[in-house]
Amino acid sequence: LERIQRRILERIAKLELQLSSSSSDDAANDATAVRLSGILRSNGVNDFKFKVVPSDYYERSLEARRDLLSAPSIHHLCKSIVLVNTQARSDVIDCSNRYNSKYYVVVVQYTARFNAETVKNYLYTLNQGKVPKKKFNLRLAPEEISNNLTGFEHNAVTCIGMKTDIPVILDEAIVKLSPDFFWLGGGEIYLKMGIRTSEFIQFVKPFIFSCSAA
């Protein structure tokens, strides 16, 4: 009997822990959605929505994720990746010059393969050849750097409300999507944000070019 009681108490404690963790996650999701909504609305963005996804979201197929978000297709599911220029000149240490920044955030589709070489070529052209091509080498930023720069964890990264004003690159394939409303991270691991592409572009003012392969 004692063993059964102990087991019951252990199960109750476990359930309480799960509930407490779940309510703290809910509070974080709500607070982040409110904060980002405020930023979006004050910058003229009105066509957006937030959706909380289940804890097994990242284990699910893209088709299942599409259904959870009521997205038009799997191609409308996107992610934000922080890049670092590992070969930047010694005086390029931050994001103060968007044409030659130490860091960039690139938004690409989950169904596409990011091509760093296209970013290198684009930035070289953008700087009109004044910066040698060898001074551009874009790589995935280490997680700790990404967290510190954006204020968002892995799987939560979004280019709205970042701690640092990092220049954004939007893959051209996303602009061509129909309907023009795509999904990306929402600032918390299990919070996703859907946004009208034209309004996103007007607010974020990203560089737009093809930087992926299907």
Coordinates of N, CA and C in Angstrom, one line a residue:
L1 N 0.8 -1.2 0.0 CA 0.0 0.0 0.0 C 0.9 1.3 0.0
E2 N 1.9 1.2 0.8 CA 2.8 2.3 0.9 C 3.5 2.6 -0.5
R3 N 3.9 1.6 -1.1 CA 4.5 1.7 -2.5 C 3.5 2.3 -3.5
I4 N 2.3 1.9 -3.4 CA 1.2 2.5 -4.3 C 1.0 3.9 -4.0
Q5 N 1.0 4.3 -2.7 CA 0.8 5.7 -2.3 C 2.0 6.6 -2.9
R6 N 3.2 6.0 -2.7 CA 4.4 6.7 -3.1 C 4.3 7.0 -4.6
R7 N 3.9 5.9 -5.4 CA 3.8 6.0 -6.8 C 2.8 7.1 -7.2
I8 N 1.6 7.1 -6.5 CA 0.6 8.1 -6.8 C 1.1 9.5 -6.6
L9 N 1.8 9.7 -5.4 CA 2.4 11.0 -5.1 C 3.4 11.4 -6.2
E10 N 4.2 10.5 -6.6 CA 5.2 10.8 -7.7 C 4.5 11.2 -9.0
R11 N 3.4 10.5 -9.3 CA 2.7 10.9 -10.5 C 2.1 12.3 -10.4
I12 N 1.5 12.6 -9.2 CA 0.9 13.9 -9.0 C 2.0 15.0 -9.1
A13 N 3.1 14.7 -8.5 CA 4.2 15.7 -8.6 C 4.7 15.9 -10.0
K14 N 4.7 14.8 -10.8 CA 5.1 14.9 -12.2 C 4.1 15.8 -13.0
L15 N 2.8 15.5 -12.7 CA 1.7 16.2 -13.4 C 1.8 17.7 -13.1
E16 N 2.0 18.0 -11.8 CA 2.1 19.4 -11.3 C 3.2 20.1 -12.0
L17 N 4.3 19.4 -12.2 CA 5.5 20.0 -12.9 C 5.2 20.3 -14.3
Q18 N 4.5 19.3 -15.0 CA 4.1 19.5 -16.4 C 3.2 20.7 -16.5
L19 N 2.2 20.8 -15.6 CA 1.2 21.9 -15.7 C 1.9 23.2 -15.5
S20 N 2.8 23.3 -14.5 CA 3.5 24.5 -14.2 C 4.4 25.0 -15.3
S21 N 5.1 24.0 -16.0 CA 5.9 24.3 -17.1 C 5.0 24.8 -18.3
S22 N 3.9 24.1 -18.5 CA 3.0 24.5 -19.5 C 2.4 25.9 -19.3
S23 N 2.0 26.2 -18.1 CA 1.5 27.5 -17.8 C 2.6 28.6 -18.0
S24 N 3.8 28.3 -17.7 CA 4.9 29.3 -17.8 C 5.2 29.5 -19.3
D25 N 5.1 28.4 -20.1 CA 5.2 28.5 -21.6 C 4.1 29.3 -22.2
D26 N 2.9 29.1 -21.7 CA 1.7 29.9 -22.2 C 1.9 31.4 -21.9
A27 N 2.4 31.7 -20.7 CA 2.7 33.1 -20.3 C 3.7 33.7 -21.2
A28 N 4.8 32.9 -21.5 CA 5.8 33.4 -22.4 C 5.3 33.7 -23.8
N29 N 4.5 32.7 -24.3 CA 3.9 32.8 -25.7 C 3.1 34.0 -25.8
D30 N 2.2 34.2 -24.7 CA 1.3 35.4 -24.7 C 2.0 36.7 -24.7
A31 N 3.1 36.8 -23.8 CA 3.8 38.0 -23.7 C 4.6 38.4 -24.9
T32 N 5.2 37.3 -25.6 CA 5.9 37.6 -26.8 C 5.0 38.0 -28.0
A33 N 3.8 37.3 -28.1 CA 2.8 37.6 -29.1 C 2.3 39.1 -28.9
V34 N 2.1 39.5 -27.7 CA 1.7 40.9 -27.4 C 2.7 41.9 -27.8
R35 N 4.0 41.6 -27.4 CA 5.1 42.5 -27.7 C 5.3 42.6 -29.2
L36 N 5.4 41.5 -29.9 CA 5.6 41.5 -31.4 C 4.4 42.2 -32.1
S37 N 3.2 41.9 -31.6 CA 2.0 42.5 -32.3 C 2.1 44.0 -32.2
G38 N 2.5 44.5 -31.0 CA 2.6 46.0 -30.8 C 3.6 46.6 -31.8
I39 N 4.8 45.9 -32.0 CA 5.8 46.3 -32.9 C 5.2 46.4 -34.4
L40 N 4.6 45.3 -34.7 CA 4.0 45.2 -36.1 C 3.0 46.2 -36.4
R41 N 2.0 46.4 -35.4 CA 0.9 47.4 -35.7 C 1.5 48.8 -35.7
S42 N 2.4 49.1 -34.8 CA 3.0 50.5 -34.8 C 3.8 50.8 -36.1
N43 N 4.1 49.7 -36.9 CA 4.8 49.9 -38.1 C 4.0 49.6 -39.3
G44 N 2.7 49.7 -39.1 CA 1.8 49.6 -40.3 C 1.5 48.2 -40.8
V45 N 1.8 47.2 -40.0 CA 1.5 45.8 -40.4 C 0.3 45.4 -39.6
N46 N -0.8 45.0 -40.4 CA -2.0 44.6 -39.8 C -2.5 43.2 -40.1
D47 N -1.9 42.7 -41.2 CA -2.4 41.4 -41.6 C -1.3 40.3 -41.1
F48 N -1.5 39.9 -39.9 CA -0.6 38.9 -39.3 C -1.4 38.1 -38.3
K49 N -0.9 36.9 -37.9 CA -1.5 36.1 -36.8 C -0.4 35.3 -36.1
F50 N -0.7 35.0 -34.9 CA 0.2 34.1 -34.1 C -0.6 32.8 -33.8
K51 N 0.2 31.7 -33.8 CA -0.4 30.4 -33.5 C 0.5 29.6 -32.6
V52 N 0.0 29.1 -31.5 CA 0.8 28.2 -30.6 C 0.7 26.8 -31.2
V53 N 1.9 26.1 -31.3 CA 1.9 24.7 -31.9 C 2.2 23.7 -30.8
P54 N 1.9 22.4 -31.0 CA 2.2 21.4 -30.0 C 3.7 21.2 -29.8
S55 N 4.0 20.5 -28.7 CA 5.4 20.3 -28.3 C 6.1 19.3 -29.2
D56 N 5.4 18.5 -30.0 CA 6.0 17.6 -31.0 C 6.0 18.2 -32.4
Y57 N 5.8 19.5 -32.5 CA 5.7 20.2 -33.8 C 6.9 19.9 -34.7
Y58 N 8.1 19.9 -34.1 CA 9.3 19.8 -35.0 C 9.6 18.3 -35.3
E59 N 8.9 17.4 -34.7 CA 9.0 16.0 -35.1 C 8.0 15.6 -36.2
R60 N 7.1 16.5 -36.5 CA 6.1 16.2 -37.5 C 6.6 16.6 -38.9
S61 N 5.9 16.0 -39.9 CA 6.3 16.2 -41.3 C 5.8 17.7 -41.6
L62 N 6.4 18.2 -42.7 CA 6.0 19.5 -43.2 C 4.5 19.6 -43.5
E63 N 4.0 18.4 -44.0 CA 2.5 18.4 -44.4 C 1.7 18.6 -43.1
A64 N 2.1 17.9 -42.0 CA 1.4 18.0 -40.7 C 1.5 19.4 -40.2
R65 N 2.7 20.0 -40.3 CA 2.9 21.4 -39.8 C 2.0 22.4 -40.6
R66 N 2.0 22.1 -41.9 CA 1.1 23.0 -42.8 C -0.3 22.9 -42.3
D67 N -0.8 21.7 -42.0 CA -2.2 21.5 -41.5 C -2.4 22.2 -40.2
L68 N -1.5 22.1 -39.3 CA -1.6 22.8 -38.0 C -1.7 24.3 -38.1
L69 N -1.0 24.8 -39.1 CA -1.0 26.3 -39.2 C -2.1 26.8 -40.2
S70 N -2.7 25.8 -40.9 CA -3.7 26.1 -41.9 C -3.0 26.9 -43.0
A71 N -1.8 26.6 -43.3 CA -1.0 27.2 -44.4 C -1.4 26.7 -45.7
P72 N -1.4 27.5 -46.8 CA -1.8 27.1 -48.1 C -1.0 25.9 -48.7
S73 N 0.3 25.9 -48.3 CA 1.2 24.8 -48.8 C 2.4 24.6 -47.9
I74 N 3.2 23.6 -48.1 CA 4.4 23.4 -47.3 C 5.4 24.5 -47.7
H75 N 5.3 25.0 -48.9 CA 6.3 26.1 -49.3 C 6.1 27.4 -48.6
H76 N 4.9 27.5 -47.9 CA 4.7 28.7 -47.2 C 5.3 28.7 -45.7
L77 N 5.9 27.6 -45.4 CA 6.6 27.4 -44.1 C 8.0 27.8 -44.2
C78 N 8.4 28.9 -43.5 CA 9.7 29.5 -43.6 C 10.5 29.5 -42.3
K79 N 11.7 29.8 -42.3 CA 12.6 29.9 -41.1 C 13.5 31.1 -41.3
S80 N 13.9 31.7 -40.2 CA 14.9 32.7 -40.1 C 16.3 32.2 -39.6
I81 N 17.3 32.4 -40.4 CA 18.6 31.9 -40.0 C 19.6 33.1 -39.9
V82 N 20.4 33.0 -38.8 CA 21.4 34.1 -38.6 C 22.7 33.7 -39.2
L83 N 23.2 34.5 -40.1 CA 24.5 34.2 -40.8 C 25.6 35.2 -40.2
V84 N 26.8 34.7 -40.2 CA 28.0 35.5 -39.9 C 29.0 35.5 -41.0
N85 N 29.5 36.7 -41.3 CA 30.5 36.8 -42.3 C 31.9 36.5 -41.7
T86 N 32.4 35.3 -41.9 CA 33.6 34.9 -41.2 C 34.9 35.5 -41.7
Q87 N 34.8 36.1 -42.9 CA 35.9 36.7 -43.6 C 35.8 38.2 -43.6
A88 N 34.9 38.8 -42.9 CA 34.7 40.3 -42.9 C 36.0 41.0 -42.5
R89 N 36.2 42.2 -43.1 CA 37.4 43.0 -42.7 C 37.4 43.3 -41.2
S90 N 38.5 43.5 -40.6 CA 38.6 43.7 -39.2 C 37.8 44.8 -38.6
D91 N 37.5 45.8 -39.5 CA 36.7 47.0 -39.0 C 35.2 46.7 -39.1
V92 N 34.8 45.6 -39.7 CA 33.4 45.2 -39.8 C 33.1 44.3 -38.6
I93 N 32.5 44.9 -37.5 CA 32.3 44.1 -36.3 C 30.8 44.0 -35.9
D94 N 30.0 44.8 -36.6 CA 28.6 44.8 -36.1 C 27.6 45.0 -37.4
C95 N 26.4 45.5 -37.1 CA 25.4 45.5 -38.2 C 25.1 47.0 -38.6
S96 N 26.1 47.9 -38.3 CA 25.8 49.3 -38.5 C 25.7 49.7 -40.0
N97 N 26.4 48.9 -40.9 CA 26.4 49.1 -42.3 C 25.6 47.9 -43.0
R98 N 24.4 48.1 -43.4 CA 23.6 47.0 -43.9 C 24.1 46.4 -45.2
Y99 N 24.9 47.2 -45.9 CA 25.5 46.7 -47.2 C 26.8 45.9 -46.9
N100 N 27.4 46.0 -45.8 CA 28.6 45.2 -45.5 C 28.5 44.9 -44.0
S101 N 27.6 44.1 -43.6 CA 27.4 43.8 -42.1 C 28.1 42.5 -41.7
K102 N 28.4 42.5 -40.4 CA 29.1 41.3 -39.9 C 28.0 40.1 -39.9
Y103 N 26.8 40.5 -39.7 CA 25.7 39.5 -39.5 C 24.5 39.8 -40.4
Y104 N 23.8 38.8 -40.9 CA 22.6 38.9 -41.7 C 21.6 37.9 -41.2
V105 N 20.3 38.2 -41.3 CA 19.3 37.2 -41.1 C 18.7 36.9 -42.4
V106 N 18.7 35.6 -42.8 CA 18.1 35.2 -44.1 C 16.8 34.4 -43.8
V107 N 15.7 34.8 -44.5 CA 14.4 34.1 -44.4 C 14.3 33.2 -45.6
V108 N 14.2 31.9 -45.4 CA 14.1 30.9 -46.5 C 13.0 29.9 -46.2
Q109 N 12.5 29.2 -47.2 CA 11.5 28.2 -47.1 C 12.1 26.9 -46.5
Y110 N 11.4 26.2 -45.8 CA 11.8 24.8 -45.3 C 12.1 23.9 -46.5
T111 N 11.4 24.1 -47.6 CA 11.5 23.2 -48.7 C 12.6 23.6 -49.6
A112 N 13.3 24.7 -49.3 CA 14.4 25.2 -50.2 C 15.8 24.9 -49.6
R113 N 16.8 24.9 -50.4 CA 18.1 24.7 -49.9 C 18.9 26.0 -50.0
F114 N 19.3 26.5 -48.9 CA 20.0 27.8 -48.8 C 21.3 27.7 -49.6
N115 N 21.6 28.8 -50.4 CA 22.9 28.8 -51.1 C 23.7 30.0 -50.7
A116 N 24.7 29.8 -49.9 CA 25.5 30.9 -49.3 C 26.3 31.7 -50.4
E117 N 26.6 31.0 -51.5 CA 27.4 31.6 -52.6 C 26.7 32.7 -53.2
T118 N 25.3 32.6 -53.3 CA 24.5 33.7 -53.9 C 24.6 34.9 -53.1
V119 N 24.6 34.7 -51.8 CA 24.7 35.9 -50.8 C 26.0 36.6 -51.0
K120 N 27.0 35.8 -51.1 CA 28.4 36.3 -51.2 C 28.5 37.2 -52.5
N121 N 27.9 36.7 -53.6 CA 27.9 37.4 -54.9 C 27.1 38.6 -54.9
Y122 N 25.9 38.5 -54.2 CA 25.0 39.7 -54.1 C 25.7 40.8 -53.3
L123 N 26.3 40.5 -52.2 CA 26.9 41.5 -51.3 C 28.1 42.1 -52.1
Y124 N 28.9 41.3 -52.8 CA 30.0 41.8 -53.6 C 29.5 42.9 -54.6
T125 N 28.4 42.6 -55.3 CA 27.9 43.5 -56.3 C 27.3 44.7 -55.6
L126 N 26.6 44.5 -54.5 CA 26.0 45.6 -53.7 C 27.1 46.6 -53.3
N127 N 28.3 46.2 -53.0 CA 29.4 47.1 -52.6 C 30.2 47.5 -53.8
Q128 N 29.7 47.3 -55.0 CA 30.2 47.8 -56.3 C 31.7 47.4 -56.4
G129 N 32.1 46.3 -55.9 CA 33.4 45.8 -56.1 C 34.5 46.5 -55.2
K130 N 34.0 47.4 -54.3 CA 34.9 48.1 -53.4 C 35.5 47.2 -52.3
V131 N 34.7 46.1 -52.0 CA 35.2 45.2 -51.0 C 35.5 43.9 -51.8
P132 N 36.7 43.4 -51.6 CA 37.1 42.1 -52.3 C 36.2 41.0 -52.1
K133 N 35.9 40.2 -53.1 CA 35.0 39.1 -52.9 C 35.4 38.1 -51.8
K134 N 36.7 38.0 -51.6 CA 37.2 37.0 -50.6 C 36.8 37.5 -49.1
K135 N 36.3 38.8 -49.0 CA 36.0 39.3 -47.7 C 34.5 39.0 -47.4
F136 N 33.9 38.2 -48.2 CA 32.5 37.7 -47.9 C 32.5 36.2 -47.9
N137 N 32.2 35.7 -46.7 CA 32.0 34.2 -46.5 C 30.9 34.0 -45.5
L138 N 29.7 33.8 -45.9 CA 28.6 33.7 -45.0 C 28.4 32.3 -44.5
R139 N 28.4 32.2 -43.2 CA 28.2 30.8 -42.6 C 27.1 31.0 -41.5
L140 N 26.5 29.8 -41.1 CA 25.5 29.8 -40.0 C 26.2 30.3 -38.8
A141 N 25.6 31.2 -38.1 CA 26.2 31.8 -36.8 C 26.0 30.7 -35.7
P142 N 27.0 30.6 -34.8 CA 26.9 29.7 -33.7 C 25.6 30.0 -32.9
E143 N 25.0 29.0 -32.3 CA 23.7 29.2 -31.6 C 23.8 30.3 -30.5
E144 N 24.9 30.3 -29.8 CA 25.0 31.3 -28.7 C 25.0 32.8 -29.3
I145 N 25.7 32.9 -30.4 CA 25.8 34.3 -31.0 C 24.4 34.7 -31.5
S146 N 23.8 33.7 -32.2 CA 22.4 33.9 -32.7 C 21.5 34.4 -31.6
N147 N 21.5 33.6 -30.5 CA 20.7 34.0 -29.3 C 20.9 35.4 -28.8
N148 N 22.2 35.7 -28.6 CA 22.6 37.0 -28.1 C 22.2 38.1 -29.0
L149 N 22.3 37.9 -30.3 CA 22.0 39.0 -31.3 C 20.5 39.2 -31.4
T150 N 19.8 38.1 -31.5 CA 18.3 38.2 -31.7 C 17.5 38.3 -30.5
G151 N 18.0 37.7 -29.4 CA 17.2 37.6 -28.2 C 16.2 36.4 -28.2
F152 N 16.4 35.6 -29.3 CA 15.5 34.4 -29.5 C 16.3 33.1 -29.6
E153 N 15.7 32.0 -29.0 CA 16.3 30.7 -29.0 C 16.2 30.1 -30.4
H154 N 16.9 28.9 -30.5 CA 16.8 28.1 -31.7 C 15.4 27.7 -31.9
N155 N 14.9 27.7 -33.1 CA 13.5 27.4 -33.4 C 12.5 28.5 -33.1
A156 N 13.0 29.6 -32.4 CA 12.1 30.7 -32.0 C 12.5 31.9 -32.8
V157 N 13.6 31.9 -33.6 CA 14.1 33.1 -34.2 C 13.2 33.7 -35.2
T158 N 13.0 35.0 -35.1 CA 12.2 35.7 -36.1 C 12.9 37.1 -36.3
C159 N 12.6 37.7 -37.4 CA 13.3 39.0 -37.7 C 12.5 40.2 -37.2
I160 N 11.4 39.9 -36.4 CA 10.6 41.0 -35.9 C 11.0 41.2 -34.4
G161 N 11.3 42.4 -33.9 CA 11.6 42.6 -32.5 C 12.9 42.0 -32.0
M162 N 13.9 41.9 -32.9 CA 15.2 41.4 -32.5 C 15.9 42.4 -31.6
K163 N 16.8 41.8 -30.7 CA 17.6 42.7 -29.8 C 18.5 43.6 -30.6
T164 N 19.0 43.1 -31.7 CA 20.0 43.8 -32.6 C 19.3 44.1 -33.9
D165 N 19.5 45.2 -34.5 CA 18.9 45.6 -35.8 C 19.8 44.9 -36.9
I166 N 19.5 43.6 -37.1 CA 20.3 42.9 -38.1 C 19.7 43.0 -39.5
P167 N 20.4 43.4 -40.6 CA 19.8 43.4 -41.9 C 19.2 42.1 -42.3
V168 N 18.1 42.1 -43.0 CA 17.4 40.9 -43.4 C 17.4 40.7 -44.9
I169 N 17.6 39.4 -45.2 CA 17.5 38.9 -46.6 C 16.3 38.1 -46.8
L170 N 15.4 38.4 -47.7 CA 14.2 37.6 -47.9 C 14.4 36.8 -49.3
D171 N 14.4 35.5 -49.2 CA 14.5 34.8 -50.5 C 13.4 35.1 -51.5
E172 N 13.8 35.4 -52.7 CA 12.8 35.8 -53.7 C 11.7 34.8 -53.9
A173 N 12.0 33.5 -53.7 CA 10.9 32.4 -53.8 C 9.7 32.7 -52.9
I174 N 10.0 33.3 -51.8 CA 8.9 33.6 -50.8 C 8.0 34.7 -51.4
V175 N 8.6 35.7 -52.0 CA 7.8 36.8 -52.6 C 6.9 36.3 -53.7
K176 N 7.3 35.2 -54.4 CA 6.5 34.7 -55.5 C 5.4 33.7 -55.1
L177 N 5.3 33.4 -53.8 CA 4.3 32.5 -53.3 C 2.9 33.1 -53.4
S178 N 1.9 32.2 -53.7 CA 0.5 32.6 -53.8 C -0.3 31.6 -53.0
P179 N -1.1 32.1 -52.0 CA -1.3 33.5 -51.7 C 0.0 34.1 -51.0
D180 N 0.1 35.4 -50.9 CA 1.3 36.1 -50.4 C 1.2 36.3 -48.9
F181 N 1.2 35.1 -48.2 CA 1.1 35.1 -46.7 C 1.9 33.9 -46.2
F182 N 3.0 34.2 -45.5 CA 3.9 33.1 -45.2 C 4.1 33.0 -43.6
W183 N 4.6 31.8 -43.2 CA 4.7 31.5 -41.8 C 6.2 31.4 -41.4
L184 N 6.6 31.9 -40.2 CA 8.0 31.8 -39.8 C 7.9 31.8 -38.2
G185 N 9.1 31.7 -37.6 CA 9.2 31.7 -36.2 C 8.5 32.9 -35.5
G186 N 8.0 32.7 -34.3 CA 7.3 33.8 -33.7 C 7.9 34.3 -32.4
G187 N 9.2 34.0 -32.1 CA 9.8 34.6 -30.9 C 9.9 33.6 -29.8
E188 N 9.1 32.5 -29.8 CA 9.1 31.5 -28.8 C 9.2 30.1 -29.6
I189 N 9.7 29.1 -28.9 CA 9.9 27.8 -29.7 C 8.6 27.3 -30.2
Y190 N 7.5 27.4 -29.5 CA 6.3 26.8 -30.0 C 5.2 27.9 -30.4
L191 N 5.8 29.0 -30.8 CA 4.9 30.1 -31.3 C 5.3 30.4 -32.7
K192 N 4.3 30.4 -33.6 CA 4.6 30.7 -35.0 C 3.8 32.0 -35.4
M193 N 4.4 32.7 -36.4 CA 3.8 33.9 -36.9 C 3.6 33.8 -38.4
G194 N 2.3 34.1 -38.8 CA 2.0 34.2 -40.2 C 1.9 35.7 -40.5
I195 N 2.3 36.1 -41.7 CA 2.3 37.5 -42.1 C 2.2 37.7 -43.6
R196 N 1.5 38.8 -43.9 CA 1.3 39.2 -45.3 C 2.6 39.6 -45.9
T197 N 3.1 39.0 -47.0 CA 4.4 39.3 -47.5 C 4.6 40.8 -47.9
S198 N 3.7 41.4 -48.5 CA 3.8 42.8 -48.9 C 4.0 43.7 -47.7
E199 N 3.3 43.4 -46.6 CA 3.4 44.2 -45.4 C 4.7 44.0 -44.7
F200 N 5.2 42.7 -44.7 CA 6.5 42.3 -44.1 C 7.6 43.1 -44.9
I201 N 7.5 43.1 -46.2 CA 8.5 43.8 -47.0 C 8.6 45.3 -46.7
Q202 N 7.4 45.9 -46.6 CA 7.2 47.3 -46.4 C 7.9 47.7 -45.0
F203 N 7.7 46.9 -44.0 CA 8.2 47.2 -42.7 C 9.7 46.8 -42.5
V204 N 10.0 45.6 -42.9 CA 11.4 45.1 -42.6 C 12.4 45.6 -43.7
K205 N 11.9 46.0 -44.9 CA 12.8 46.4 -45.9 C 14.0 45.5 -46.2
P206 N 13.7 44.2 -46.4 CA 14.8 43.3 -46.6 C 15.4 43.4 -48.0
F207 N 16.6 42.9 -48.1 CA 17.2 42.7 -49.5 C 16.5 41.5 -50.1
I208 N 16.0 41.6 -51.3 CA 15.3 40.5 -51.9 C 16.0 40.0 -53.2
F209 N 16.4 38.7 -53.1 CA 17.0 38.1 -54.3 C 17.0 36.6 -54.1
S210 N 17.3 35.9 -55.1 CA 17.2 34.4 -55.0 C 18.5 33.9 -54.3
C211 N 18.3 33.2 -53.2 CA 19.4 32.7 -52.4 C 19.2 31.2 -52.0
S212 N 18.4 30.5 -52.8 CA 18.2 29.1 -52.5 C 17.9 28.3 -53.8
A213 N 17.9 27.0 -53.6 CA 17.6 26.1 -54.7 C 16.5 25.2 -54.2
A214 N 15.5 24.9 -55.0 CA 14.4 24.1 -54.6 C 14.8 22.6 -54.3

